PDB file of C-alpha atoms in Angstrom:
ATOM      1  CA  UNK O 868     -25.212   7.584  -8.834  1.00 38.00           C
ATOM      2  CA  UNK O 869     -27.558   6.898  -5.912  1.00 37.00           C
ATOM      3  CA  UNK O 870     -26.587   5.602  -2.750  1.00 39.00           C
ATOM      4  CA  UNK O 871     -27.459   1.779  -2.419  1.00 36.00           C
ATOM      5  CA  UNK O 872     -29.353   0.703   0.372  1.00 36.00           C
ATOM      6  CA  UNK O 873     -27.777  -1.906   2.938  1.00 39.00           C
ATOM      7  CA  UNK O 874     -29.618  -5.425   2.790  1.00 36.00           C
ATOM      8  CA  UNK O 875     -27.956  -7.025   4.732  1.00 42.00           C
ATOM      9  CA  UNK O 876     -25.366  -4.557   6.497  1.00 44.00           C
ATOM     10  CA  UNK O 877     -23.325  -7.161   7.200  1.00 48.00           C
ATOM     11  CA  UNK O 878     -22.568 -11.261   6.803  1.00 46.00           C
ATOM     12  CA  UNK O 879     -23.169 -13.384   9.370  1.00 48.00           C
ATOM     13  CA  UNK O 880     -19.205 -13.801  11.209  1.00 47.00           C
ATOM     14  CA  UNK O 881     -18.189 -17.524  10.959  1.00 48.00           C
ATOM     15  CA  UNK O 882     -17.865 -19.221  13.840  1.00 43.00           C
ATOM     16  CA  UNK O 883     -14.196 -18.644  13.922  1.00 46.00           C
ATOM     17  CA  UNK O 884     -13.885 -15.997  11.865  1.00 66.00           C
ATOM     18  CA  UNK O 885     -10.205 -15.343  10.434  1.00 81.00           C
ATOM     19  CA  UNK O 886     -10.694 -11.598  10.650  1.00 88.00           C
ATOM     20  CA  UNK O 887     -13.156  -8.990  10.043  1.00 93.00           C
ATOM     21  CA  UNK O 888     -13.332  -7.416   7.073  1.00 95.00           C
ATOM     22  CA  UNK O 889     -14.875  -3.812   5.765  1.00 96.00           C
ATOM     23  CA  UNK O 890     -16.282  -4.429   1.911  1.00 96.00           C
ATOM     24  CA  UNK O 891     -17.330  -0.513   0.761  1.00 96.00           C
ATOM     25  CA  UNK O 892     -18.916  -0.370  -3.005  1.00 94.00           C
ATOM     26  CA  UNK O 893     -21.825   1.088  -3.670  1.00 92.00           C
ATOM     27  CA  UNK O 894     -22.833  -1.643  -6.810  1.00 92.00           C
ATOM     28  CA  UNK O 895     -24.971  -4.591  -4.968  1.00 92.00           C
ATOM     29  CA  UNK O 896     -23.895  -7.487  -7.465  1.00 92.00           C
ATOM     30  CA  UNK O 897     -20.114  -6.519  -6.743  1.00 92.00           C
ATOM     31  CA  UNK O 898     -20.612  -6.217  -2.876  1.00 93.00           C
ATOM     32  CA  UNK O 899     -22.459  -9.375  -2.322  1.00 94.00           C
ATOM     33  CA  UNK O 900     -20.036 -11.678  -4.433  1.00 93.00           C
ATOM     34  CA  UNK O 901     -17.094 -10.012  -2.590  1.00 94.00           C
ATOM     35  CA  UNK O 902     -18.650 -10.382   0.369  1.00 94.00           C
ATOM     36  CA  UNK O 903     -20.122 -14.226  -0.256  1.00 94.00           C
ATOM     37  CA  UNK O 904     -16.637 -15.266  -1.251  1.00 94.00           C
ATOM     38  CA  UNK O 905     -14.886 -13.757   1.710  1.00 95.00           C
ATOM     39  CA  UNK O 906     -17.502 -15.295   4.152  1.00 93.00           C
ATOM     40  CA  UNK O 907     -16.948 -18.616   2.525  1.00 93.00           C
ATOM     41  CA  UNK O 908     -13.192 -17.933   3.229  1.00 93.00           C
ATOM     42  CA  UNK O 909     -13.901 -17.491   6.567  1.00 93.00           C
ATOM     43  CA  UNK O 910     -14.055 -14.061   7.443  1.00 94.00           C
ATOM     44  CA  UNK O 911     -16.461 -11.679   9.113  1.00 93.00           C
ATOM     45  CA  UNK O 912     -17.433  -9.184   6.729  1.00 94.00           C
ATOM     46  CA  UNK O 913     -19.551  -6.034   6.488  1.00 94.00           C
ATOM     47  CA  UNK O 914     -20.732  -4.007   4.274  1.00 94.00           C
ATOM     48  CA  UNK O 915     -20.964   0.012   3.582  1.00 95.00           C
ATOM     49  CA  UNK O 916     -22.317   1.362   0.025  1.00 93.00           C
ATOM     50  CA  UNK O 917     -20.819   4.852   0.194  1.00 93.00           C
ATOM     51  CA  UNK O 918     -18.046   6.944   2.088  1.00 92.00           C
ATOM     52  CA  UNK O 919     -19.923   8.864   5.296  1.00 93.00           C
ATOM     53  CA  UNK O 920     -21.408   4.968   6.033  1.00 94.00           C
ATOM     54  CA  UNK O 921     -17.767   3.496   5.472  1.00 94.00           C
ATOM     55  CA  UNK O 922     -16.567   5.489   7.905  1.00 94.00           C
ATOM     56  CA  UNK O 923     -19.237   4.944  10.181  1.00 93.00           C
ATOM     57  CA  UNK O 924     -18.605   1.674  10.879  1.00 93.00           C
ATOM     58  CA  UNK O 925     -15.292   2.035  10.448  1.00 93.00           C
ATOM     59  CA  UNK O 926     -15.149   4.150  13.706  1.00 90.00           C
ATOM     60  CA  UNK O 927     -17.634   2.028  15.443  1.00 90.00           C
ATOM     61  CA  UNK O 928     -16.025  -1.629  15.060  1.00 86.00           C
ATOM     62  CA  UNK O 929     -12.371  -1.319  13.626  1.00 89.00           C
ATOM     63  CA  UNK O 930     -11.824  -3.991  10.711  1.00 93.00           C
ATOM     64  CA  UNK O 931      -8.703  -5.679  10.095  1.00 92.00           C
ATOM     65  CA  UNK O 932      -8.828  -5.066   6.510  1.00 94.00           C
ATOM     66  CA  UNK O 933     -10.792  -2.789   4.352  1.00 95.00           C
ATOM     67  CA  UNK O 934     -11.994  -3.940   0.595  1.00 96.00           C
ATOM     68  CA  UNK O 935     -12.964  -0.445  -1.073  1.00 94.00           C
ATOM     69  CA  UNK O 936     -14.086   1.038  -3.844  1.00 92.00           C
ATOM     70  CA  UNK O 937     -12.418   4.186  -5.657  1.00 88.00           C
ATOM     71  CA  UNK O 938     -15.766   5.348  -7.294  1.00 87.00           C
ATOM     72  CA  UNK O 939     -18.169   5.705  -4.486  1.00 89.00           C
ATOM     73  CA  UNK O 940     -20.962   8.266  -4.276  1.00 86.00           C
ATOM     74  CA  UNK O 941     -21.023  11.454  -1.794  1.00 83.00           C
ATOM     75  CA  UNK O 942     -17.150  10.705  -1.380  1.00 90.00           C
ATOM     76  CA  UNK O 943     -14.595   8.891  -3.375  1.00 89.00           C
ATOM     77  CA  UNK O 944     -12.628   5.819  -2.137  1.00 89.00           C
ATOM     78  CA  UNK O 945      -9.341   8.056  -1.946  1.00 87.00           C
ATOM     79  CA  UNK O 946     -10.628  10.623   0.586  1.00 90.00           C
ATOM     80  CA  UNK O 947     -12.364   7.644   2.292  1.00 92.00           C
ATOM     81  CA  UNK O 948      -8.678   5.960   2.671  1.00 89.00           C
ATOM     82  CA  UNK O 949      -7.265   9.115   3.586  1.00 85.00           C
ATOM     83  CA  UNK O 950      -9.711   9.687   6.553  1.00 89.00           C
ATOM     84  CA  UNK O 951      -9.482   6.234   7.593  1.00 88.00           C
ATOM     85  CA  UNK O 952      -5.280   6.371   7.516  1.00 79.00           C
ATOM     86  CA  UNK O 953      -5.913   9.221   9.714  1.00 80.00           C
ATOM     87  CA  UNK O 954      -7.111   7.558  12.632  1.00 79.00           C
ATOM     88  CA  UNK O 955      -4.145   4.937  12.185  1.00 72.00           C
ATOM     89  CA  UNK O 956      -2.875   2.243   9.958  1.00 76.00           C
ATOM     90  CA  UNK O 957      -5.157  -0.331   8.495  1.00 85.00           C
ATOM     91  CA  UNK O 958      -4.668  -2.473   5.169  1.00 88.00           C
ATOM     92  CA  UNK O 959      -6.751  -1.136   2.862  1.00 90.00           C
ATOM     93  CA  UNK O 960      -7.251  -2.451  -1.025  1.00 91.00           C
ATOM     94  CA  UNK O 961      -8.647  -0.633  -3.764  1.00 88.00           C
ATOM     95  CA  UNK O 962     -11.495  -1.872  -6.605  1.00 88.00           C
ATOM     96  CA  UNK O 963     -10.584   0.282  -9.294  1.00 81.00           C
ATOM     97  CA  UNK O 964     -13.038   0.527 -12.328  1.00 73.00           C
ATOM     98  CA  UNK O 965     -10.113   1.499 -14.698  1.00 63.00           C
ATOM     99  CA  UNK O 966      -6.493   0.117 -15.036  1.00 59.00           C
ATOM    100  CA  UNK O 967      -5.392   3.470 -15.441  1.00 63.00           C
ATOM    101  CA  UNK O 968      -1.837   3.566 -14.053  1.00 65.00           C
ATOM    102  CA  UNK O 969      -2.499   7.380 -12.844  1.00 69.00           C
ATOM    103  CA  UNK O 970      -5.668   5.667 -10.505  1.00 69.00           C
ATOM    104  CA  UNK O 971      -3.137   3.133  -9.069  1.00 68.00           C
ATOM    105  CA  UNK O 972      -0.758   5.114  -8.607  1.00 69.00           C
ATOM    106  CA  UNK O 973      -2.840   7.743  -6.911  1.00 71.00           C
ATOM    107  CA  UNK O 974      -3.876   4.930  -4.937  1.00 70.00           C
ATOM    108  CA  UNK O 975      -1.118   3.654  -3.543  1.00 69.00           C
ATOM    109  CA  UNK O 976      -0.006   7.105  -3.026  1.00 68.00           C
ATOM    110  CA  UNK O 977      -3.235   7.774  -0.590  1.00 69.00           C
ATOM    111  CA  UNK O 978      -2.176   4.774   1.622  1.00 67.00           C
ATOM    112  CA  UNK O 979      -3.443   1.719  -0.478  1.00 76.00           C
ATOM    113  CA  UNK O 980      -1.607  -1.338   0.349  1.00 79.00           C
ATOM    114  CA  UNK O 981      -3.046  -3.374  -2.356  1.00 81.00           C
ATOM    115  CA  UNK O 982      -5.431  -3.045  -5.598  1.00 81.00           C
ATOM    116  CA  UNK O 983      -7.593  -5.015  -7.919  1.00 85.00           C
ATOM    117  CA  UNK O 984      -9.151  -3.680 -11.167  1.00 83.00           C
ATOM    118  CA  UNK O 985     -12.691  -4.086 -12.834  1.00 83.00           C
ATOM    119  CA  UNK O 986     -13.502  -6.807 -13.441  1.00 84.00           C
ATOM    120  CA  UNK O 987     -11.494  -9.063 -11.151  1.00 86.00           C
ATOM    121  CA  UNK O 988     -11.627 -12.230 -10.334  1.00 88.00           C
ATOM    122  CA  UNK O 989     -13.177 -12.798  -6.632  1.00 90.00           C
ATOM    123  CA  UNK O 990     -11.095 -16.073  -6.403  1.00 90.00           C
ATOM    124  CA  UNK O 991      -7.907 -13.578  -6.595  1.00 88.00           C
ATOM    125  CA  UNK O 992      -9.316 -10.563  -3.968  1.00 91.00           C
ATOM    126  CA  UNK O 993      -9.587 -13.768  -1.225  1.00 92.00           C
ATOM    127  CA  UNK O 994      -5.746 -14.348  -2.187  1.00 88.00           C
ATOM    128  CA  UNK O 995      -4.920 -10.622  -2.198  1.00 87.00           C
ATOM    129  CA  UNK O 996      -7.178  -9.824   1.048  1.00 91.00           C
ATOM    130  CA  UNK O 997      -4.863 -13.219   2.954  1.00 88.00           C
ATOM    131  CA  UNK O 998      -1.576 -11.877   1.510  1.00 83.00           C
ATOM    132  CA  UNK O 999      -2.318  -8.559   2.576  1.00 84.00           C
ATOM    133  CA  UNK O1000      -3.026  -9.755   6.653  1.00 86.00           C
ATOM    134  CA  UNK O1001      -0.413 -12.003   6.375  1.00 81.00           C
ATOM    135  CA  UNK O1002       1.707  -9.353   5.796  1.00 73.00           C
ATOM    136  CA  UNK O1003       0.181  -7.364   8.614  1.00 69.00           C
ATOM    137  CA  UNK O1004       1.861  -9.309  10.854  1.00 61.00           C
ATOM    138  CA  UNK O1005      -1.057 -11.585  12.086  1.00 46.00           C
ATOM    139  CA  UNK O1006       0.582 -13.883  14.720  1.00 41.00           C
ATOM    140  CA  UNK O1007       4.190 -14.037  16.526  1.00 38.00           C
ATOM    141  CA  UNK O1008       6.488 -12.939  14.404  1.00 46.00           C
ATOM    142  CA  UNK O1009       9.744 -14.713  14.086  1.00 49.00           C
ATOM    143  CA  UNK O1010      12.881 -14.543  16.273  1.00 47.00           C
ATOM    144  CA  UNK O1011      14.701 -12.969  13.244  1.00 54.00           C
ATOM    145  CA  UNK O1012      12.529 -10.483  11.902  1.00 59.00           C
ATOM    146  CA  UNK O1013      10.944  -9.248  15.652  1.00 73.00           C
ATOM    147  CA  UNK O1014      14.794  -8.111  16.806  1.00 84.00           C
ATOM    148  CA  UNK O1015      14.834  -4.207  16.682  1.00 88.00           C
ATOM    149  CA  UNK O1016      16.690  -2.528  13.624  1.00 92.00           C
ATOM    150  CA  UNK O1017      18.318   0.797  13.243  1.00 90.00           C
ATOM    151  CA  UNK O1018      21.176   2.650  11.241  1.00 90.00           C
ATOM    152  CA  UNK O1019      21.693   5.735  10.173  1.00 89.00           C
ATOM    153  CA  UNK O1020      19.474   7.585  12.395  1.00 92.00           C
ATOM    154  CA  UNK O1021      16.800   4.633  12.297  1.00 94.00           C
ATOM    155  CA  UNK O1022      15.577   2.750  14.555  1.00 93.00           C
ATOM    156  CA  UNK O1023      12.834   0.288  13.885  1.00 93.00           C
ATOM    157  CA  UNK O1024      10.796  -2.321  16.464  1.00 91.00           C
ATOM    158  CA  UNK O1025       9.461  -4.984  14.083  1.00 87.00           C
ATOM    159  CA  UNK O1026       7.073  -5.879  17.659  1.00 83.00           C
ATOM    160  CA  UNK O1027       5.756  -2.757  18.433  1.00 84.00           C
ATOM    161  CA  UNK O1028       5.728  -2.069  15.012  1.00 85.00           C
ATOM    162  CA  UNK O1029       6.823   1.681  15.889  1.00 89.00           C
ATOM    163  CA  UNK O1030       9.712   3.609  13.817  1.00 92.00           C
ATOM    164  CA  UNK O1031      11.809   6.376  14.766  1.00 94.00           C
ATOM    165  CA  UNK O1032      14.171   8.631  12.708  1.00 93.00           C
ATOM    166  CA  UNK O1033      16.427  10.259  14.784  1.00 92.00           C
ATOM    167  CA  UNK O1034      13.993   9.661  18.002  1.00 90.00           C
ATOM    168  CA  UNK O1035      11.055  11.522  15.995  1.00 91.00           C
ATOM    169  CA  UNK O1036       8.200   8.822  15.211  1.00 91.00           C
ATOM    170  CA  UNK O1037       7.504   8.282  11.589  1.00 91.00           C
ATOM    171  CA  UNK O1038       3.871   7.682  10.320  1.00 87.00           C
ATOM    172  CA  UNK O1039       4.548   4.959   7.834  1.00 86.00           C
ATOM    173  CA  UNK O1040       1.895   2.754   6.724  1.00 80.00           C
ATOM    174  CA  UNK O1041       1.778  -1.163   6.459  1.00 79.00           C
ATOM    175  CA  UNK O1042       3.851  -1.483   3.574  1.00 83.00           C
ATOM    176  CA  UNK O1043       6.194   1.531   4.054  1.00 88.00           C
ATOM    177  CA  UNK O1044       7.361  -0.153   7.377  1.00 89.00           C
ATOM    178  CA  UNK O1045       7.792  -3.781   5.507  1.00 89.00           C
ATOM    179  CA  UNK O1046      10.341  -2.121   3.027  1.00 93.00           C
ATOM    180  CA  UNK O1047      12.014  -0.435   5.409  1.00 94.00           C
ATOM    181  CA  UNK O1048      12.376  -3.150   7.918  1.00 93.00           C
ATOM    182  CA  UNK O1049      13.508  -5.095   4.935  1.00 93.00           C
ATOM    183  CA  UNK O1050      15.961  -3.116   3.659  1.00 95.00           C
ATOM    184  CA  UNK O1051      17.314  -2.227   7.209  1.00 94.00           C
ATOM    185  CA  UNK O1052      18.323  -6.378   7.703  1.00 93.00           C
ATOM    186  CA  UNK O1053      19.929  -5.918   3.934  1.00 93.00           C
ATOM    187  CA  UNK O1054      21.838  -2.820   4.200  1.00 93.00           C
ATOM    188  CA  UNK O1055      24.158  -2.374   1.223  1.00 93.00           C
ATOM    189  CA  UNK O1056      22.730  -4.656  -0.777  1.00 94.00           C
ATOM    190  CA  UNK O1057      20.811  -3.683  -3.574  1.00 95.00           C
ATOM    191  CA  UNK O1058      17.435  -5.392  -4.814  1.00 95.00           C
ATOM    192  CA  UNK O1059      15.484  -5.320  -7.901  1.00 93.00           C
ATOM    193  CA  UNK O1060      11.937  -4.346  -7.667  1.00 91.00           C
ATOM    194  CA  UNK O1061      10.364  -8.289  -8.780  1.00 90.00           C
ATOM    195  CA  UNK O1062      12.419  -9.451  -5.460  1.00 91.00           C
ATOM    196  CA  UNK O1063      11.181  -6.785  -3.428  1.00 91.00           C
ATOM    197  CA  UNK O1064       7.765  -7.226  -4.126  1.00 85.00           C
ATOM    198  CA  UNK O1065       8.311 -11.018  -3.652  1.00 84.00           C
ATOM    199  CA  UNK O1066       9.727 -10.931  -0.581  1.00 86.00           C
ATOM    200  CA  UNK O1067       7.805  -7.434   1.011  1.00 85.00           C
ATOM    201  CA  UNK O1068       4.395  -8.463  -0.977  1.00 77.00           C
ATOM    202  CA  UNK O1069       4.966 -11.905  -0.911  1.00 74.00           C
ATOM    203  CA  UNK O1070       3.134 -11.619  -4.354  1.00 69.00           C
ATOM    204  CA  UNK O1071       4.993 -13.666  -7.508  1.00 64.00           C
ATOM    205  CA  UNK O1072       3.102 -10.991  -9.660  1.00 64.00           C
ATOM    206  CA  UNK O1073       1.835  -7.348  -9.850  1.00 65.00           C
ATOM    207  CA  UNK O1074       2.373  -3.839 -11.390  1.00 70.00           C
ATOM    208  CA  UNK O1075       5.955  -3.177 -10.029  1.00 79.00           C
ATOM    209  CA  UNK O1076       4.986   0.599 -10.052  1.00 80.00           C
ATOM    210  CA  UNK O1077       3.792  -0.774  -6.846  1.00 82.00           C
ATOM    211  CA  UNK O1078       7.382  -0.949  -5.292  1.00 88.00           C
ATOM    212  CA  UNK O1079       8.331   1.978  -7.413  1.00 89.00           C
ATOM    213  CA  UNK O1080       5.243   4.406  -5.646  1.00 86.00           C
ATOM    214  CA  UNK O1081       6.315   3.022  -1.726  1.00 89.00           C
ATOM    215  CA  UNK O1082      10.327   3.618  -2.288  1.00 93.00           C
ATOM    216  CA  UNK O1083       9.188   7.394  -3.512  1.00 92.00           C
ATOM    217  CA  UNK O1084       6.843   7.733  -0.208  1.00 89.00           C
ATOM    218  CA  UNK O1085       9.343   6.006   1.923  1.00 93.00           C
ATOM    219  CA  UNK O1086      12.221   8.367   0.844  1.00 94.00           C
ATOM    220  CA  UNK O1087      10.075  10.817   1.561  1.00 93.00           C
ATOM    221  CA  UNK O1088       9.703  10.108   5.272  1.00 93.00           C
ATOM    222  CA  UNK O1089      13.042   9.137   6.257  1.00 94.00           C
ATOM    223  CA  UNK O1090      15.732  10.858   3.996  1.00 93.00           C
ATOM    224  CA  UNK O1091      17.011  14.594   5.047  1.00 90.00           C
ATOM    225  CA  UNK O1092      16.487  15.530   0.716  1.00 92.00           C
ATOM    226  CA  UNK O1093      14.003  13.425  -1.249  1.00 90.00           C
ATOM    227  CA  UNK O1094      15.115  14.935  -3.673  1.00 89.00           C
ATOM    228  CA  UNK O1095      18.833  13.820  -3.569  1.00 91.00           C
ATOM    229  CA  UNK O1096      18.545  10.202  -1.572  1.00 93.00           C
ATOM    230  CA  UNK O1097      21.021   9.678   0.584  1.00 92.00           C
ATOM    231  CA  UNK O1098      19.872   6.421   2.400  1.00 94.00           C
ATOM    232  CA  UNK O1099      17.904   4.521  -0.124  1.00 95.00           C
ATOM    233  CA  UNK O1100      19.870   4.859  -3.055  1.00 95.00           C
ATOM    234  CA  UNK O1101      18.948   3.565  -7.218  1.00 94.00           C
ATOM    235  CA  UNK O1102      21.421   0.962  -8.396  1.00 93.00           C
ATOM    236  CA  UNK O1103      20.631   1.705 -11.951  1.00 90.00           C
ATOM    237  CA  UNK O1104      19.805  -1.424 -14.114  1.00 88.00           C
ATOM    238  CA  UNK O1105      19.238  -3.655 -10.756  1.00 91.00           C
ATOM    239  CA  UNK O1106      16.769  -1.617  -8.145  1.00 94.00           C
ATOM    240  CA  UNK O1107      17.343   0.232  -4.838  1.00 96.00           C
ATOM    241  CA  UNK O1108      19.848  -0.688  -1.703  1.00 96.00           C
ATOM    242  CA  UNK O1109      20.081   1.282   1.140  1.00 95.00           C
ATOM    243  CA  UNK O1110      23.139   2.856   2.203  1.00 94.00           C
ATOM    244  CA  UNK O1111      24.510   3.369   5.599  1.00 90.00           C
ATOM    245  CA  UNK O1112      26.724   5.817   6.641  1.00 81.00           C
ATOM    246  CA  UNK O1113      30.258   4.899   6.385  1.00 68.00           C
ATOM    247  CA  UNK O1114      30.118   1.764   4.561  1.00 58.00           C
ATOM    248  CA  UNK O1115      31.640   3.194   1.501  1.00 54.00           C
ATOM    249  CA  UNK O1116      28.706   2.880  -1.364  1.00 53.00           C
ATOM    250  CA  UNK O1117      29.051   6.307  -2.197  1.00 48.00           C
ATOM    251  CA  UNK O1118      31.871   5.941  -4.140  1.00 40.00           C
ATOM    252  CA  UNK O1119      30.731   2.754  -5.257  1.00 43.00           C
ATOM    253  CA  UNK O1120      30.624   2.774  -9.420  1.00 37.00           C
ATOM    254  CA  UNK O1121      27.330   0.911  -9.866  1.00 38.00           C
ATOM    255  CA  UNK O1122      26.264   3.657 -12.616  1.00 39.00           C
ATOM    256  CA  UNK O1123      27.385   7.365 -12.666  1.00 37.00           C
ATOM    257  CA  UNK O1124      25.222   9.123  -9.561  1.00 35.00           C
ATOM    258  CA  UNK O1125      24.384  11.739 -11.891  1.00 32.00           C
ATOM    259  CA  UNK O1126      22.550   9.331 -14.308  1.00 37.00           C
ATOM    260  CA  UNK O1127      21.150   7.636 -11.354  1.00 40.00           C
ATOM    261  CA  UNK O1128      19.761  10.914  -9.686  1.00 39.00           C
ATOM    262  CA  UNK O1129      18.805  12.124 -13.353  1.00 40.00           C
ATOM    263  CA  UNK O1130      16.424   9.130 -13.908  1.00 43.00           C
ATOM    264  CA  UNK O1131      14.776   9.342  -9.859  1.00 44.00           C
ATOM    265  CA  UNK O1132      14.288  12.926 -10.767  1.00 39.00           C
ATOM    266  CA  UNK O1133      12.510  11.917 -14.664  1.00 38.00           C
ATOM    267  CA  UNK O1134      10.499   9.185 -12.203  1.00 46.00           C
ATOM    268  CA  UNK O1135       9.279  11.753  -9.753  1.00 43.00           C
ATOM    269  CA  UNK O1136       8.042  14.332 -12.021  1.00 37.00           C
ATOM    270  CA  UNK O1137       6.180  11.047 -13.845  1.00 41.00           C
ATOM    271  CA  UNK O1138       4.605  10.314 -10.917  1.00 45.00           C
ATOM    272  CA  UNK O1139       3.501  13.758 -10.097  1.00 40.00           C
ATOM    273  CA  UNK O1140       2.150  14.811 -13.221  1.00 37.00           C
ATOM    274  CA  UNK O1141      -0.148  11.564 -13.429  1.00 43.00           C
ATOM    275  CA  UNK O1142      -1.379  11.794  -9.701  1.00 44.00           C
ATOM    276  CA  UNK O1143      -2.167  15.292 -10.871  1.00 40.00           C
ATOM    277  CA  UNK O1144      -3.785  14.449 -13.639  1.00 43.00           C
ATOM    278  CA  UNK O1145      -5.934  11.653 -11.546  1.00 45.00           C
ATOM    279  CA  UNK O1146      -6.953  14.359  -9.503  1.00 43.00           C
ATOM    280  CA  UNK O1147      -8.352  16.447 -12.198  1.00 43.00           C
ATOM    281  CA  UNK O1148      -9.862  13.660 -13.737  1.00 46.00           C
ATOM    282  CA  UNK O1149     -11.594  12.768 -10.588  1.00 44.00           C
ATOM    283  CA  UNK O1150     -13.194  16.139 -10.459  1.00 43.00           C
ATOM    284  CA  UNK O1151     -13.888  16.201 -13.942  1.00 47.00           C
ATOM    285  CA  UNK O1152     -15.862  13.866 -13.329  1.00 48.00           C
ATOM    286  CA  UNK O1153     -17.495  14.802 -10.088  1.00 47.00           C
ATOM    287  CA  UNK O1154     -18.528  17.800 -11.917  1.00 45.00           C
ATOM    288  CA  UNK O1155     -20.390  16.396 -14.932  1.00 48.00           C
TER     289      UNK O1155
END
């Protein structure tokens, strides 16, 4: 596919703009309605029709949020995400041209906090684009949710929005540190994956393999063995609760732990096998 040339690089910023957002797709029609809408909705938006010019003016003017396609020419949208996560954490949602569950997936697994699929509705993106910077933390936050948390090792400044695991920092993105600062004010009780995306999200619908994708990459930055979580534990039949140390879950009988473990371990090799499989589809198709 060729690269698109930029006409106009960017929308005029409202006079008050409500934030500044990056739109990256290399199809004209698609850019300019996403990019009409959002003005209209009162942000400052510009544009970027492939990767290398994505993160061009990504570097040169930081955005607050990042609209961005997954099939973009010279680089795809997940290496684009990956290089942008790089150079620290920025909400970032995905136009997908598929609703292949192995994209999302892979998606959310590169650092995507939200996605949309082809076609979408541009009416939606404006709600998912506010949701998404809401979440973000735009404004004071609240008494109760800016007080520091830790247990077990963790300690968590919902300010500063810094994390530490046993005083080593902890890379997590936007969403990773939502679900953990949400399960930290919770601890012990356990949550099903609809009320975690309601109250993390703050979405009333969506692909729960959403929440399912962010408790795998969230184990995998705070517990000792992914493998075998100690911390954020499955409460088969209900969702996840996280456990600290001596409050006595572990011998809790919510459902047999070897069941429990036995179905995380099923869900991980899932999950693997169709990022995998994304992966060689992608180049598959990079390729032909």
């Amino acid at each position: 596919m060729e690269n698109t040339p930029l006409a106009p690089p960017h929308a005029p910023a409202p006079a008050a703009a409500r934030g500044r957002v990056l739109v990256v797709d290399d199809d004209p029609t698609v850019a300019e309605v996403v990019v009409g809408y959002l003005h209209r909705a009162g942000y400052a938006v510009e544009r970027a029709g492939d990767g290398p010019a994505a993160l061009e003016r990504f570097a040169a003017a930081r955005p607050d949020l990042v609209v961005l396609d997954l099939m973009l020419p010279a680089m795809d949208g997940f290496e684009v995400c990956r290089r942008m996560r790089a150079h620290g954490p920025v909400p970032v949602i995905m136009l997908t041209a598929r609703g292949d569950e192995e994209d999302r997936i892979l998606g959310l697994e590169t650092g995507a906090d939200d996605y949309v699929t082809k076609p979408f509705s541009p009416r939606e993106l404006v709600l998912r684009v506010e949701s998404v910077l809401r979440r973000a933390g735009a404004g004071a936050p609240a008494a109760e949710g800016a007080r520091p948390l830790s247990g077990a090792g963790l300690r968590l400044d919902p300010v500063a929005r810094s994390a530490f695991r046993d005083g080593v920092g902890l890379a997590l993105t936007l969403r990773e540190f939502d679900l953990l600062a949400f399960l930290l004010r919770y601890p012990g009780r356990a949550f099903g994956r609809e009320e975690l995306m309601r109250e993390v999200w703050g979405w009333d619908f969506g692909d729960l393999s959403t929440v399912t994708v962010h408790i795998r990459r969230l184990r995998g930055k705070v517990e000792q063995d992914p493998a075998r979580p100690r911390l954020i534990r499955t409460v088969w039949g209900v969702g996840y609760r996280l456990d600290l140390p001596g409050d006595g879950k572990d011998a809790e009988a919510t459902e047999p732990a070897e069941v429990a473990e036995g179905a995380e371990a099923t869900d991980r090799a899932g999950a693997v096998a169709d990022a995998a499989e994304a992966i060689d589809r992608t180049e598959g198709a990079r390729r032909a």
